[in-house]
Amino acid sequence: QVQLVESGGGLVQPGGSLRLSCDASGTLFRLNDMAWYRQTPGKERELVAAITSRGTTNYADFVKGRFTISRDNIKRTMYLQMNNLKPEDTAVYYCRLQGIGFSPSEWWGQGTQVTVSS
């Protein structure tokens, strides 16, 4: 059973920073693409940033220049460094992993709340 656990969310003032982590545990033979998504009430979940197993990154336009995605394959952890946060970044942030456990599959974390407010 593979589990993803996000951490690092919280309340921050506009212009502040947070660093999210996503830790993968369980039977995993290969970690492929990983990504961060976010969702606000009444809206669809949207892609924030993605990173391949080789480290190629992709960002949504609304976070380019402010957020940085990274991963540590040995620790099986993915990060999202969020700088210059804006109120519109307020959302629940989820991590997603595509990989191979007992079979190729996709897993999601339970989400971590990020609130940007003064």
Short mmCIF file of C-alpha atoms in Angstrom, two decimals, residues 63-114:
data_model
loop_
_atom_site.label_atom_id
_atom_site.label_comp_id
_atom_site.label_asym_id
_atom_site.label_seq_id
_atom_site.Cartn_x
_atom_site.Cartn_y
_atom_site.Cartn_z
CA VAL A 63 3.20 30.44 -10.21
CA LYS A 64 6.13 30.88 -12.58
CA GLY A 65 8.94 32.81 -10.93
CA ARG A 66 7.45 32.33 -7.46
CA PHE A 67 7.25 28.56 -6.84
CA THR A 68 9.95 25.92 -7.23
CA ILE A 69 9.30 22.20 -7.39
CA SER A 70 12.00 19.68 -6.52
CA ARG A 71 12.36 16.07 -5.47
CA ASP A 72 14.71 13.73 -3.65
CA ASN A 73 14.32 10.26 -5.15
CA ILE A 74 16.36 8.61 -2.40
CA LYS A 75 14.15 10.08 0.31
CA ARG A 76 11.10 9.59 -1.91
CA THR A 77 10.08 13.15 -1.15
CA MET A 78 8.86 16.02 -3.30
CA TYR A 79 8.93 19.67 -2.32
CA LEU A 80 7.23 22.89 -3.32
CA GLN A 81 8.97 26.09 -2.29
CA MET A 82 6.41 28.87 -2.46
CA ASN A 83 7.64 32.46 -2.32
CA ASN A 84 5.87 35.80 -2.65
CA LEU A 85 2.57 34.17 -1.79
CA LYS A 86 -0.63 35.92 -2.76
CA PRO A 87 -4.15 35.64 -1.31
CA GLU A 88 -5.23 33.87 -4.51
CA ASP A 89 -2.76 31.07 -3.70
CA THR A 90 -5.05 30.07 -0.84
CA ALA A 91 -6.12 26.48 -1.49
CA VAL A 92 -5.71 22.89 -0.45
CA TYR A 93 -2.53 21.59 -2.06
CA TYR A 94 -2.30 17.96 -3.11
CA CYS A 95 0.62 15.87 -4.32
CA ARG A 96 0.33 13.22 -6.98
CA LEU A 97 2.70 10.40 -7.80
CA GLN A 98 2.80 8.16 -10.83
CA GLY A 99 4.91 5.12 -10.33
CA ILE A 100 5.18 1.38 -10.01
CA GLY A 101 4.19 -0.45 -6.86
CA PHE A 102 2.86 -3.95 -7.36
CA SER A 103 1.64 -2.49 -10.67
CA PRO A 104 1.80 0.87 -12.46
CA SER A 105 -0.48 3.24 -10.63
CA GLU A 106 -1.19 6.76 -9.47
CA TRP A 107 -1.54 7.98 -5.92
CA TRP A 108 -2.75 11.19 -4.28
CA GLY A 109 -2.09 12.68 -0.89
CA GLN A 110 -4.79 13.88 1.49
CA GLY A 111 -3.95 17.55 0.97
CA THR A 112 -2.55 20.36 3.08
CA GLN A 113 -4.24 23.73 3.56
CA VAL A 114 -2.39 26.89 2.55
#
